[in-house]
Amino acid sequence: MNDAKLNSLLNNSIQSVQQVGKARAQKLNKLGIKTIGDLITYYPRDYEDRTREKKVSELADRDECAVILKVLSDVTLNRPRRNLRIYKAVAGDDSGLVTLTWFNQDYIRDKIVKNKTYVFFGKVKRLGSYIEMTNPVYEEAHSERKKTTGIQPVYPLTAGITQTYLRMIQRNALDIVTGKLTEILPDELRKQFSLAEINFSLEKIHFPTSFEEKERARKRLVFEELLMLQLGLLQLKNNQVTVSGIKMEEKPLVNRFISQLPFKLTKAQQRVYSEIEKDMTGEKQMNRLIQGDVGSGKTIVAVLAILLTVLNGYQAVFMVPTEILAEQHYQSILPLLENYDINIVLLTGSVSKKEKEKIKEGIKNNEYQIIIGTHALLQEDVDFARLGLVVTDEQHRFGVKQRAILASRSNPHILVMTATPIPRTLSLILYGDLDISIIDELPPERKPVKTYAVDESMRNRVYKFIKKTVQEGRQAYIICPLVEESDEIEAEAAASLANKLKEGDLRGLSIGLVHGKMKWKEKEKVMNDFSKGNIQVLVSTTVVEVGVNVPNACLMVVENAERFGLAQLHQLRGRVGRGRHQSYCILFCQSKSDIARKRMEIMTKYNDGFKISEKDMELRGPGDIFGVRQHGLPDFKIANLYEDMEILKEVQKACEDIIKNQKLSDREDYKRLKEHLLLMFEDKLSEVALN
Ligand code: ADP
Ligand code: MG
C-alpha cells in the first residue's frame, strides 16, 4: 500500500472499525480517539499476566493466576440483600479445593456445570487452607483458550467503555492495519539500535505473547516518539540559523550602566551577557536559554539585554508567570533606568479594560519601550511597533507553544530564563531548539540557607525563633500547605492560619497574608508592604514560589512540607538567602513515610539545585522529574522521560549522527522519516515562525 492510501486508512473514523457505533464513538472521542490511527496508538497503561498457571496447593494469597479445576458441586445462590446475589461453587484439582464466588452474574448458574473441568483466572484469597477466587474469568479446559491465557492489555478507560470492549475493538482495528503499515525508520537505524519493525511493534504493544516481546515493541515506539520530537526541535534550531534576526549594535552605554550597578557582576553573569550580546549583534535570531539556580542573578542579565535592545531603538517584552513577579520586576527595573529616557509599562491581567486599550495603543505607537507583563500579553493580540526582544522569566511555567506565539509575530530575539536545573540530556529534549547559557555561580557573600526538618514538638521553639528573627530586624515567610485542586480551600486555610497566629503565638507582630484568591490590588499592597518591611511575617500560599525577591526576609517556615515536591521546596527556599544575612528554612513535616523522610534529608543536606535535581531523579518521586511536568512538554503517548532515559540517550546519539551527516537531506533511506517529521511539526508547532 502506498503512503497516501495508508494515511487515509489511519485517518478513517473509528466508526469504520467493527463494533464501533455512533454512541460508542462519542465515548471514545472523550479518550481522544477519533480515528483508527488514534486507536492503535492508544497504548495500554499496564498488562495483566494470564500466562501463569498453578496448582491449588501452590496458590498464595493475592496471586493472580490461572488454575485448572474440576467443578465438584452445583452452583448455589445466596441473597443476603436485595440487589445482591452471590453464586458459589466448589472446585478442585488433585492438590486441593477452591471456593469460586461470583457476584450478580446470573448466567453463571447455566455456564458452570458440575463435573466439568475449566480454566479459571482471577485473584486468589487464601486464609490458611481456605482458598477463594472472586469473579474469575473461565473457559472450558479443552476449548481453545482465549481469556485465561496470554498477556492482556489494560487501558485507561472512560464511562461506558469497558476493558473487554476496548480490547475487542483494538483487535479489530489492528486486523485492519497490521501488515500494511510502512516503516519510517531506516534499516540502518533499526539495526544500529536494535529496533523492532513497526507492524510487529504495534501488534505486540497491544497483544504481546511474552513480556520480552512487549519490551521490544515498546522500545521501538518510545524511540520513535522521542526521535521525532528531538529531531524536530533540532531541525527548528537549524532553521533558526537561517532566520535572519534583528542585527543590533553594541552600545558603550550598557557598559557604563554595568559599572554603575550597586554590585559587581559575577564572572558567570558577565560571560552569559557577552554570549547574549554576541547573539544580538550577530546576523541570526537569538534563541537562548539562561539556566541559573535560584538567586544566581538572572534578572539583571535580562535587564542588560533589554537595555541593549532599547538603546538600539527597539521594544523589549519581559514576560513572567505571575502578577506578583511582574510588579516586582517593574518596581526594581524602574529605579535602575530612571536616568535613561525610557518608558516602561506594566501590562497584566488585572489592568482594567479601558486602561489596557490605552496601553496597547501606546505599545503600537512606540510610546513604550519596555513592556513587563504576564500571560495576558500572550493571550491578547498586542501589536508592537518595533519588537526586538522577548524575555520569558521562569520558563518552566511556559510551554513550548506559548513561547512560540510571541516569536511568531515578527522575529525578535528570544531569551528564556529558568531556575530549574535539569541535566543536559533532559534539557536537550525540553529545549532542544535553544542555545543554552548557564549561570553557575552565586553572587559573593551568599551563605547557604541552613535548613531543618522538624516535627510538631518543635512548634513553640519555631515561633520563638520567628520572634527573635523579627526582633533583629529581619522578616519571615510562613508557607501554608498545598491544597491540590482547590485554590479556595487553600486560601481559607492560609487566612485562618494568619488569624490564629495574630491572636496567638505571634501576637504583637505585624502579620500579612497573601494568596491566590485575593484581588490583585490587595496582593500588590501586601507584597509592597512586605518588601518595605512594614509586614514582618508574611503568611502565604505558594504564590510566592517563583522569583519573589525580598532580601531582608531570611527565615522561611514551610507547613506540611511533605506535600511539596523537591523542585517546589527548592524554589520556595530560594525566596530566602538573597541578602547578606544568614538565612534559615524550617520544614514542618508531619509524615513519617519513606519518601517524605528522604526528601527532607535531601533538603537539609543540599543547597545546590543541580544536586537536588540529581537526588530527585534517584528518588523518582511521584513520576515527576524535578518539575519537568511543569515545562509544558507535549504529552508523550508512550515515552516516560524518567524510565526511558537510556533510550533518550540513544536517540540523542542517533540525532547527532543524522544531523552531522545531513542524512535527512542527502539520504534516500531517510526520506520517509523526513516527510513524517515535516508533517508532524507543521501540525504541532505551526505557531513557530519558520519563515
Ligand atoms: P534569580 O536568578 O533567582 O532570578 P535575582 O535576579 O532575583 O535571582 O537576584 C537575586 C538577588 O541578587 C537580587 O537581590 C539581585 O539584586 C542580587 N544580585 C544579582 N546579581 C548580583 C551580584 N553580582 N552581586 C550581588 N548581588 C547580586
Ligand atoms: Mg528570577
XYZ file of C-alpha atoms and ligand atoms in Angstrom:
719
model
C 0.000 0.000 0.000
C 1.384 3.416 -0.802
C 1.803 6.086 1.844
C -1.091 8.249 0.787
C -3.538 5.383 0.859
C -2.263 4.217 4.201
C -2.549 7.698 5.627
C -6.149 7.875 4.639
C -6.722 4.478 6.194
C -5.283 5.625 9.508
C -7.327 8.791 9.279
C -10.557 6.869 8.834
C -13.106 7.411 11.564
C -13.201 4.780 14.286
C -16.715 4.045 13.171
C -15.167 2.096 10.331
C -13.896 -0.379 12.924
C -16.214 -3.314 13.591
C -18.344 -2.944 16.731
C -17.954 0.801 16.933
C -21.254 2.613 16.502
C -22.113 6.245 16.885
C -22.730 6.171 20.643
C -19.544 4.321 21.424
C -17.607 6.560 19.038
C -18.678 9.589 21.055
C -17.432 7.999 24.225
C -14.156 7.061 22.587
C -13.776 10.677 21.489
C -13.521 11.563 25.140
C -10.384 9.474 25.289
C -9.010 11.414 22.357
C -9.731 8.558 19.977
C -11.287 9.734 16.740
C -9.517 7.790 14.033
C -8.113 4.314 13.522
C -4.678 5.844 13.931
C -5.667 7.286 17.309
C -6.994 3.944 18.408
C -3.955 1.870 17.586
C -1.705 4.424 19.249
C -3.870 4.392 22.364
C -1.394 2.311 24.315
C -2.028 0.077 27.327
C -1.107 1.578 30.664
C -0.416 -1.868 32.033
C -0.735 -5.588 31.320
C -2.377 -8.483 33.070
C -0.304 -11.613 33.046
C -2.553 -14.605 32.472
C 0.249 -16.863 31.408
C 0.954 -18.037 34.917
C -0.668 -21.300 35.825
C -0.551 -23.003 39.209
C -1.844 -25.991 41.095
C -4.161 -25.391 44.042
C -1.508 -26.339 46.578
C 0.797 -23.692 45.116
C -1.686 -20.823 45.371
C -0.717 -17.972 47.673
C -2.811 -15.088 48.956
C -3.134 -12.277 46.336
C -1.817 -14.402 43.499
C -3.302 -13.620 40.128
C -3.091 -16.712 38.013
C -4.827 -19.460 36.129
C -5.811 -22.787 37.709
C -7.310 -25.844 36.027
C -10.156 -27.085 38.212
C -12.932 -29.633 38.102
C -16.224 -28.302 39.459
C -17.307 -30.563 42.313
C -20.606 -29.021 43.437
C -23.708 -27.471 41.985
C -23.765 -23.682 41.809
C -25.570 -22.326 44.855
C -27.318 -18.963 45.170
C -27.408 -16.771 48.238
C -29.315 -13.477 48.544
C -28.160 -11.626 51.630
C -29.669 -8.324 50.455
C -31.864 -7.012 47.715
C -29.737 -6.419 44.610
C -27.052 -8.766 45.831
C -26.915 -12.318 44.507
C -23.924 -14.431 45.370
C -23.201 -17.554 43.328
C -20.803 -20.103 44.738
C -19.303 -23.395 43.635
C -16.571 -25.626 44.957
C -13.916 -26.911 42.559
C -10.546 -28.561 42.873
C -7.613 -30.445 41.431
C -5.654 -33.335 42.910
C -3.882 -30.995 45.289
C -6.750 -29.104 46.956
C -10.086 -27.253 46.861
C -11.066 -23.722 45.843
C -14.320 -21.880 46.514
C -15.413 -19.879 43.465
C -17.587 -16.825 44.040
C -19.394 -14.557 41.605
C -21.486 -11.514 42.400
C -24.699 -10.832 40.463
C -23.541 -12.820 37.454
C -26.755 -14.737 36.923
C -25.619 -16.597 33.832
C -23.054 -18.484 35.921
C -25.698 -20.958 37.006
C -26.068 -22.208 33.445
C -22.454 -21.931 32.413
C -20.675 -23.678 35.253
C -21.594 -27.325 35.256
C -20.799 -29.889 37.915
C -18.109 -32.457 36.989
C -16.798 -30.409 34.106
C -13.214 -29.075 34.027
C -12.436 -25.387 33.384
C -9.522 -22.995 33.480
C -10.200 -20.189 35.934
C -8.204 -16.979 36.022
C -8.521 -14.440 38.804
C -7.292 -13.080 42.073
C -6.718 -15.545 44.876
C -7.629 -15.029 48.505
C -6.049 -17.525 50.857
C -6.627 -17.821 54.591
C -4.861 -20.912 55.916
C -6.231 -23.775 53.908
C -9.325 -21.863 52.748
C -8.853 -20.628 49.198
C -11.275 -18.430 47.289
C -11.375 -16.855 43.847
C -13.796 -13.982 43.277
C -15.311 -13.251 39.870
C -12.785 -15.351 37.970
C -12.942 -15.468 34.189
C -13.131 -19.003 32.903
C -13.045 -21.208 29.844
C -13.681 -24.861 29.315
C -10.345 -26.589 29.743
C -10.397 -28.383 26.425
C -11.525 -25.477 24.254
C -9.151 -23.057 22.590
C -8.096 -20.743 25.403
C -8.501 -17.032 24.847
C -9.430 -15.345 28.102
C -7.437 -17.381 30.575
C -4.093 -17.227 28.953
C -1.712 -14.762 27.425
C -0.931 -11.214 28.399
C -3.928 -8.919 28.372
C -3.564 -5.177 27.800
C -5.049 -2.805 30.377
C -6.156 0.579 29.018
C -7.182 3.796 30.717
C -10.968 3.882 30.451
C -13.887 6.271 30.490
C -17.559 5.830 31.409
C -19.279 3.433 29.040
C -16.083 1.892 27.687
C -15.047 -1.350 29.347
C -11.723 -3.091 29.282
C -13.148 -6.041 27.377
C -14.717 -3.773 24.803
C -11.573 -1.767 24.231
C -9.539 -4.944 23.831
C -12.008 -6.206 21.272
C -12.057 -3.099 19.085
C -8.320 -2.727 19.411
C -8.074 -6.232 17.963
C -10.471 -5.305 15.168
C -8.565 -2.141 14.325
C -5.237 -3.923 14.284
C -6.701 -6.542 11.976
C -7.426 -3.749 9.519
C -3.944 -2.209 9.501
C -1.419 -4.815 10.579
C 0.926 -5.719 7.778
C 0.060 -2.596 5.854
C 1.950 -0.008 7.853
C 5.039 1.371 6.185
C 8.253 1.605 8.109
C 9.554 5.141 8.561
C 12.741 4.281 10.405
C 15.593 3.440 8.015
C 17.075 -0.079 8.241
C 20.398 1.360 9.248
C 18.920 2.997 12.335
C 16.880 -0.059 13.264
C 19.922 -2.281 13.059
C 22.166 0.056 14.993
C 19.750 0.447 17.887
C 18.011 -2.955 17.632
C 14.597 -1.518 16.921
C 11.694 -3.772 16.036
C 9.684 -3.301 12.851
C 6.577 -1.094 13.003
C 3.849 -3.667 12.248
C 5.310 -6.026 14.785
C 5.624 -3.246 17.344
C 2.056 -2.014 17.108
C 0.651 -5.530 17.248
C 2.809 -6.546 20.179
C 2.411 -3.434 22.260
C -1.274 -4.355 22.473
C -1.201 -8.120 22.305
C 2.210 -9.473 23.242
C 2.678 -13.182 23.728
C 5.533 -12.582 26.130
C 6.860 -9.677 28.132
C 10.076 -9.809 26.197
C 8.068 -9.141 23.037
C 6.255 -6.274 24.688
C 9.542 -4.701 25.703
C 10.917 -4.907 22.178
C 7.761 -3.323 20.815
C 7.801 -0.640 23.457
C 11.422 0.260 22.910
C 10.826 0.871 19.260
C 7.749 3.008 19.823
C 9.422 5.048 22.552
C 12.487 5.503 20.371
C 10.372 6.754 17.504
C 8.401 9.144 19.685
C 11.476 10.676 21.279
C 13.344 10.739 17.993
C 10.623 12.696 16.260
C 10.487 15.332 18.981
C 14.238 15.635 19.386
C 14.941 15.739 15.664
C 12.119 18.199 15.187
C 13.456 20.554 17.820
C 16.970 20.339 16.444
C 15.642 20.974 12.960
C 13.859 24.031 14.284
C 17.106 25.228 15.738
C 18.884 24.638 12.457
C 16.187 26.521 10.630
C 16.600 29.403 13.012
C 20.180 29.684 11.854
C 18.812 30.821 8.565
C 16.216 33.115 10.103
C 17.832 36.468 9.915
C 17.485 38.326 13.157
C 17.431 41.962 14.031
C 21.051 42.976 13.902
C 21.832 45.293 16.770
C 24.885 47.390 17.563
C 27.000 47.214 20.676
C 26.340 50.167 22.979
C 29.005 51.591 25.324
C 26.162 52.910 27.475
C 25.433 49.345 28.574
C 28.940 49.062 29.985
C 28.507 52.323 31.817
C 25.266 51.035 33.235
C 27.062 47.896 34.449
C 29.770 49.936 36.133
C 27.139 51.983 37.974
C 25.306 48.995 39.444
C 25.366 48.703 43.245
C 27.208 45.399 42.860
C 29.795 43.847 40.611
C 28.522 41.251 38.150
C 29.748 37.742 38.812
C 32.018 36.168 36.212
C 29.181 33.900 35.183
C 26.814 36.843 34.686
C 29.434 38.625 32.589
C 30.031 35.557 30.453
C 26.328 34.980 29.858
C 25.733 38.603 28.951
C 28.569 38.544 26.449
C 27.013 35.451 24.871
C 23.742 37.326 24.584
C 25.414 40.403 23.168
C 27.189 38.296 20.596
C 23.879 36.758 19.529
C 22.034 40.040 19.328
C 24.705 41.843 17.396
C 25.079 38.900 15.030
C 23.202 38.026 11.898
C 20.795 35.444 13.229
C 17.890 35.489 15.587
C 18.815 34.734 19.184
C 17.098 31.749 20.815
C 18.814 31.359 24.117
C 18.031 29.754 27.431
C 19.630 31.007 30.620
C 19.768 28.365 33.277
C 20.738 29.549 36.733
C 19.857 28.398 40.199
C 17.516 30.487 42.334
C 19.265 33.652 43.434
C 22.026 33.452 40.841
C 21.028 36.862 39.482
C 19.279 36.182 36.203
C 17.124 39.294 36.305
C 19.967 41.752 35.914
C 21.293 39.828 32.914
C 17.881 40.148 31.307
C 17.854 43.855 32.095
C 21.153 44.244 30.230
C 19.702 42.546 27.159
C 16.634 44.752 27.442
C 18.744 47.876 27.716
C 20.758 46.913 24.655
C 17.520 46.408 22.759
C 16.058 49.744 23.753
C 19.265 51.643 23.047
C 19.074 50.173 19.560
C 15.640 51.673 19.126
C 13.574 48.515 19.639
C 10.956 47.445 22.158
C 11.510 44.688 24.690
C 8.959 42.461 26.382
C 9.607 40.930 29.774
C 7.152 38.133 30.400
C 6.649 36.449 33.763
C 4.282 33.801 35.096
C 2.685 35.728 37.973
C 1.414 39.237 38.600
C 3.438 39.497 41.785
C 6.578 38.856 39.834
C 5.588 41.293 37.096
C 5.013 44.014 39.656
C 8.280 43.205 41.392
C 10.307 43.368 38.204
C 8.587 46.601 37.321
C 9.447 48.106 40.702
C 13.064 47.007 40.551
C 13.733 47.997 36.950
C 12.125 51.421 37.236
C 14.804 52.948 39.515
C 17.642 51.241 37.636
C 16.664 53.011 34.444
C 15.383 56.279 35.846
C 18.201 58.302 34.347
C 17.511 56.971 30.910
C 14.792 58.294 28.699
C 12.878 55.023 28.612
C 9.166 54.423 29.130
C 8.272 51.269 30.987
C 4.765 49.892 31.266
C 3.169 47.094 33.262
C 0.548 45.016 31.494
C -1.163 42.254 33.446
C -4.498 40.514 33.573
C -5.790 42.861 36.279
C -5.376 46.075 34.346
C -8.830 47.436 33.579
C -10.171 47.006 30.106
C -10.063 50.682 29.309
C -6.548 51.089 30.583
C -5.465 48.018 28.675
C -6.709 49.513 25.425
C -4.735 52.633 26.148
C -1.580 50.691 26.937
C -1.953 48.596 23.803
C -2.371 51.738 21.756
C 0.820 53.062 23.331
C 2.714 49.880 22.543
C 1.563 50.070 18.979
C 2.695 53.680 18.686
C 6.094 53.001 20.210
C 5.396 55.151 23.270
C 6.602 52.322 25.487
C 9.982 50.711 25.069
C 9.802 48.153 27.852
C 6.679 46.117 28.449
C 6.564 43.978 31.577
C 3.673 41.609 31.952
C 2.059 38.253 32.437
C 0.394 35.760 30.144
C -2.115 38.465 29.350
C 0.490 39.595 26.884
C 0.253 36.303 25.112
C -3.444 35.819 25.177
C -4.286 39.093 23.600
C -3.365 40.477 20.302
C -0.869 43.091 21.227
C 0.660 44.883 18.264
C 4.192 46.040 18.697
C 5.696 48.922 16.821
C 9.245 47.573 16.848
C 9.539 44.387 18.868
C 13.204 43.468 19.275
C 13.431 41.155 22.278
C 11.159 38.791 24.200
C 12.356 37.653 27.609
C 10.375 34.980 29.419
C 11.282 34.565 33.057
C 10.865 31.303 34.932
C 10.295 29.438 31.726
C 9.129 26.284 33.440
C 5.737 27.899 33.634
C 5.509 28.449 29.920
C 5.129 25.796 27.293
C 6.985 25.397 24.034
C 3.910 26.603 22.231
C 3.349 29.646 24.369
C 6.866 30.791 23.880
C 6.463 30.361 20.180
C 3.382 32.542 19.942
C 5.135 35.821 20.592
C 8.056 34.786 18.485
C 5.807 34.333 15.510
C 4.750 37.964 15.381
C 7.996 39.187 13.932
C 11.321 37.594 14.589
C 12.520 39.198 17.752
C 15.387 37.804 19.753
C 14.258 35.277 22.328
C 15.687 34.929 25.798
C 14.282 32.322 28.156
C 15.225 32.112 31.811
C 14.755 29.206 34.135
C 15.847 28.201 37.597
C 15.005 24.573 37.024
C 18.310 22.818 36.977
C 17.974 19.845 34.733
C 20.613 17.509 33.404
C 21.820 18.117 29.890
C 20.169 15.047 28.407
C 16.810 16.365 29.518
C 17.361 19.990 28.629
C 18.184 18.824 25.129
C 14.741 17.354 24.711
C 12.977 20.121 26.619
C 14.854 22.967 24.997
C 16.473 21.322 22.006
C 15.613 24.337 19.905
C 17.517 26.736 22.138
C 21.168 27.577 22.786
C 21.965 27.266 26.454
C 23.892 29.572 28.783
C 24.464 28.600 32.381
C 24.980 30.921 35.350
C 26.872 28.514 37.550
C 27.925 30.897 40.273
C 26.077 32.701 43.043
C 26.836 36.323 43.953
C 29.604 36.526 46.558
C 28.833 36.557 50.266
C 25.808 34.363 49.840
C 25.605 31.963 52.728
C 23.868 28.655 52.172
C 20.417 28.585 53.732
C 20.501 26.500 56.908
C 17.652 24.055 56.611
C 15.983 21.972 59.302
C 13.197 19.419 59.097
C 11.189 19.359 62.305
C 8.005 17.855 63.720
C 5.163 19.277 65.825
C 7.119 19.027 69.056
C 9.273 21.912 67.841
C 6.415 24.278 67.099
C 6.865 26.552 70.116
C 10.563 26.838 69.547
C 9.951 27.725 65.929
C 7.582 30.537 66.956
C 10.216 31.822 69.379
C 12.711 31.765 66.557
C 10.373 33.765 64.325
C 10.015 36.406 67.052
C 13.760 36.575 67.548
C 14.294 36.971 63.803
C 11.814 39.836 63.697
C 13.395 41.484 66.745
C 16.680 41.501 64.891
C 15.022 43.455 62.129
C 14.632 40.602 59.662
C 11.456 39.219 58.112
C 9.907 35.788 57.685
C 7.676 33.803 55.358
C 5.281 31.135 56.547
C 4.177 28.948 53.663
C 0.821 27.216 54.030
C 0.082 23.688 52.967
C -0.622 22.954 49.392
C -4.233 22.026 48.753
C -4.462 20.221 45.464
C -7.145 21.301 43.061
C -8.661 23.927 45.304
C -7.412 27.483 45.480
C -10.380 28.310 47.650
C -9.676 25.851 50.437
C -6.037 26.796 50.235
C -6.854 30.473 50.586
C -9.153 29.811 53.537
C -6.528 27.723 55.269
C -3.972 30.476 54.814
C -6.360 33.120 56.134
C -7.245 31.112 59.198
C -3.599 30.369 59.948
C -2.773 34.072 59.705
C -5.605 34.919 62.109
C -4.628 32.228 64.536
C -1.052 33.475 64.654
C -2.114 37.114 65.001
C -4.194 36.328 68.034
C -1.999 33.591 69.429
C 1.622 32.674 69.177
C 2.793 35.646 67.166
C 0.689 38.312 68.831
C 2.202 41.748 68.534
C 3.991 41.117 65.248
C 2.755 42.649 62.051
C 1.450 39.742 60.038
C 0.428 39.898 56.396
C -1.464 37.456 54.245
C -1.240 36.737 50.546
C -2.927 34.020 48.499
C -4.118 33.283 45.014
C -7.743 34.252 45.608
C -7.009 37.846 46.579
C -7.740 40.728 44.275
C -4.670 41.978 42.506
C -4.694 45.368 44.242
C -4.722 43.696 47.648
C -1.917 41.346 46.688
C 0.125 44.222 45.375
C -0.346 46.190 48.582
C 0.674 43.274 50.781
C 3.751 42.500 48.689
C 4.768 46.158 48.728
C 4.320 46.348 52.472
C 6.380 43.222 52.853
C 9.234 44.432 50.704
C 9.230 47.785 52.508
C 9.413 45.977 55.831
C 6.013 47.116 57.121
C 4.952 43.495 57.299
C 7.218 41.364 59.448
C 5.766 37.940 58.864
C 4.120 37.032 55.598
C 1.728 34.105 55.664
C 1.474 32.911 52.098
C 0.453 30.125 49.790
C 2.827 29.132 47.032
C 2.060 32.350 45.136
C 5.496 33.496 46.294
C 7.124 30.391 44.895
C 8.677 31.926 41.827
C 11.016 34.809 41.609
C 9.917 36.924 44.576
C 12.882 38.871 45.889
C 12.855 40.435 49.367
C 16.472 40.217 50.535
C 15.680 41.218 54.122
C 13.498 38.138 54.559
C 15.774 35.479 55.915
C 13.506 32.917 57.508
C 11.095 30.617 55.785
C 8.814 28.215 57.587
C 7.012 25.660 55.437
C 3.930 23.955 56.866
C 3.232 20.384 55.760
C 6.418 20.276 53.790
C 5.715 16.658 52.911
C 3.077 17.829 50.448
C 5.610 19.582 48.261
C 7.958 18.043 45.750
C 11.671 18.733 45.902
C 11.562 21.131 42.974
C 8.967 23.217 44.696
C 10.698 23.172 48.073
C 13.900 24.311 46.431
C 12.093 27.130 44.626
C 10.357 28.180 47.816
C 13.557 28.149 49.804
C 15.070 30.326 47.094
C 12.982 33.199 48.483
C 15.423 33.460 51.395
C 19.193 33.599 51.347
C 19.095 36.558 48.980
C 20.936 39.044 51.148
C 23.910 39.286 53.463
C 22.191 37.737 56.464
C 22.374 34.109 57.416
C 19.077 32.601 56.307
C 17.075 29.687 57.646
C 14.449 27.361 56.264
C 12.355 25.265 58.620
C 10.328 22.442 57.179
C 7.445 21.130 59.260
C 6.976 17.549 58.212
C 4.020 15.562 59.543
C 4.659 12.439 57.561
C 6.856 9.575 58.540
C 6.759 7.995 55.104
C 9.982 6.935 53.495
C 9.756 9.324 50.600
C 8.967 12.316 52.808
C 11.841 11.489 55.107
C 14.249 11.207 52.178
C 13.100 14.476 50.673
C 13.606 16.310 53.948
C 17.036 14.766 54.242
C 17.968 15.995 50.776
C 16.704 19.491 51.526
C 18.636 19.747 54.779
C 21.783 18.425 53.191
C 21.960 20.268 49.869
C 21.537 23.859 48.709
C 22.583 23.367 45.122
C 19.680 22.937 42.740
C 21.584 20.685 40.356
C 22.499 18.365 43.174
C 18.905 18.317 44.406
C 17.572 17.536 40.960
C 20.013 14.636 40.685
C 18.888 13.269 44.020
C 15.303 13.776 42.972
C 15.848 11.668 39.911
C 17.304 8.919 42.049
C 14.251 9.048 44.265
C 11.985 9.120 41.231
C 9.316 10.953 43.167
C 5.729 10.529 42.053
C 6.559 10.404 38.384
C 7.700 13.973 38.178
C 11.305 14.730 37.417
C 12.192 17.873 39.215
C 9.422 19.948 37.810
C 9.611 18.570 34.312
C 5.854 18.247 34.321
C 5.670 21.995 34.547
C 7.646 22.504 31.400
C 4.661 22.340 29.142
C 6.053 19.352 27.345
C 3.905 17.717 24.747
C 2.125 14.776 26.317
C 4.001 11.703 25.326
C 1.883 8.835 24.137
C 4.261 6.197 25.337
C 7.637 7.595 26.403
C 8.354 8.375 30.012
C 11.351 10.627 30.440
C 12.450 9.086 33.664
C 12.142 5.433 32.795
C 13.319 5.927 29.265
C 16.463 7.900 29.989
C 18.622 5.211 28.377
C 16.546 5.239 25.205
C 16.670 9.036 25.213
C 20.449 8.892 25.250
C 20.426 6.549 22.266
C 18.019 8.865 20.492
C 20.336 11.786 21.056
C 23.231 9.798 19.667
C 21.164 8.971 16.603
C 20.137 12.612 16.140
C 23.699 13.804 16.350
C 24.689 11.404 13.609
C 21.695 12.209 11.409
C 22.310 15.930 11.599
C 26.080 15.847 11.360
C 25.944 13.723 8.222
C 22.964 15.579 6.776
C 21.124 12.321 6.356
C 17.678 13.893 6.196
C 18.519 15.887 3.120
C 21.018 13.570 1.436
C 19.860 10.055 2.010
C 17.134 8.248 0.134
C 16.502 5.831 3.005
C 15.771 8.742 5.357
C 13.197 10.275 3.060
C 10.165 8.790 4.795
C 11.416 9.900 8.176
C 11.883 13.405 6.886
C 8.403 13.565 5.377
C 6.919 12.323 8.599
C 8.808 14.934 10.552
C 7.626 17.763 8.354
C 4.072 16.549 8.652
C 4.264 16.298 12.388
C 5.860 19.647 13.002
C 3.690 21.525 10.611
C 0.775 20.215 12.550
C 2.039 20.509 16.094
C 4.267 23.519 16.066
C 2.710 25.567 13.363
C 2.880 28.663 15.556
C 6.614 28.575 15.410
C 7.890 31.004 12.871
C 9.938 29.161 10.342
C 9.675 31.650 7.575
P 17.172 34.854 40.208
O 18.314 34.293 39.411
O 16.639 33.860 41.182
O 16.106 35.449 39.351
P 17.568 37.573 41.020
O 17.892 38.060 39.683
O 16.231 37.885 41.565
O 17.798 35.994 41.108
O 18.709 38.080 42.008
C 18.701 37.789 43.386
C 19.301 38.920 44.178
O 20.688 39.000 43.960
C 18.740 40.278 43.818
O 18.521 40.998 45.008
C 19.841 40.920 42.991
O 19.827 42.308 43.112
C 21.072 40.328 43.624
N 22.223 40.215 42.726
C 22.221 39.884 41.420
N 23.467 39.841 40.923
C 24.295 40.155 41.929
C 25.718 40.296 42.062
N 26.525 40.089 41.026
N 26.215 40.625 43.259
C 25.398 40.831 44.321
N 24.057 40.738 44.281
C 23.505 40.400 43.096
Mg 14.139 35.351 38.996
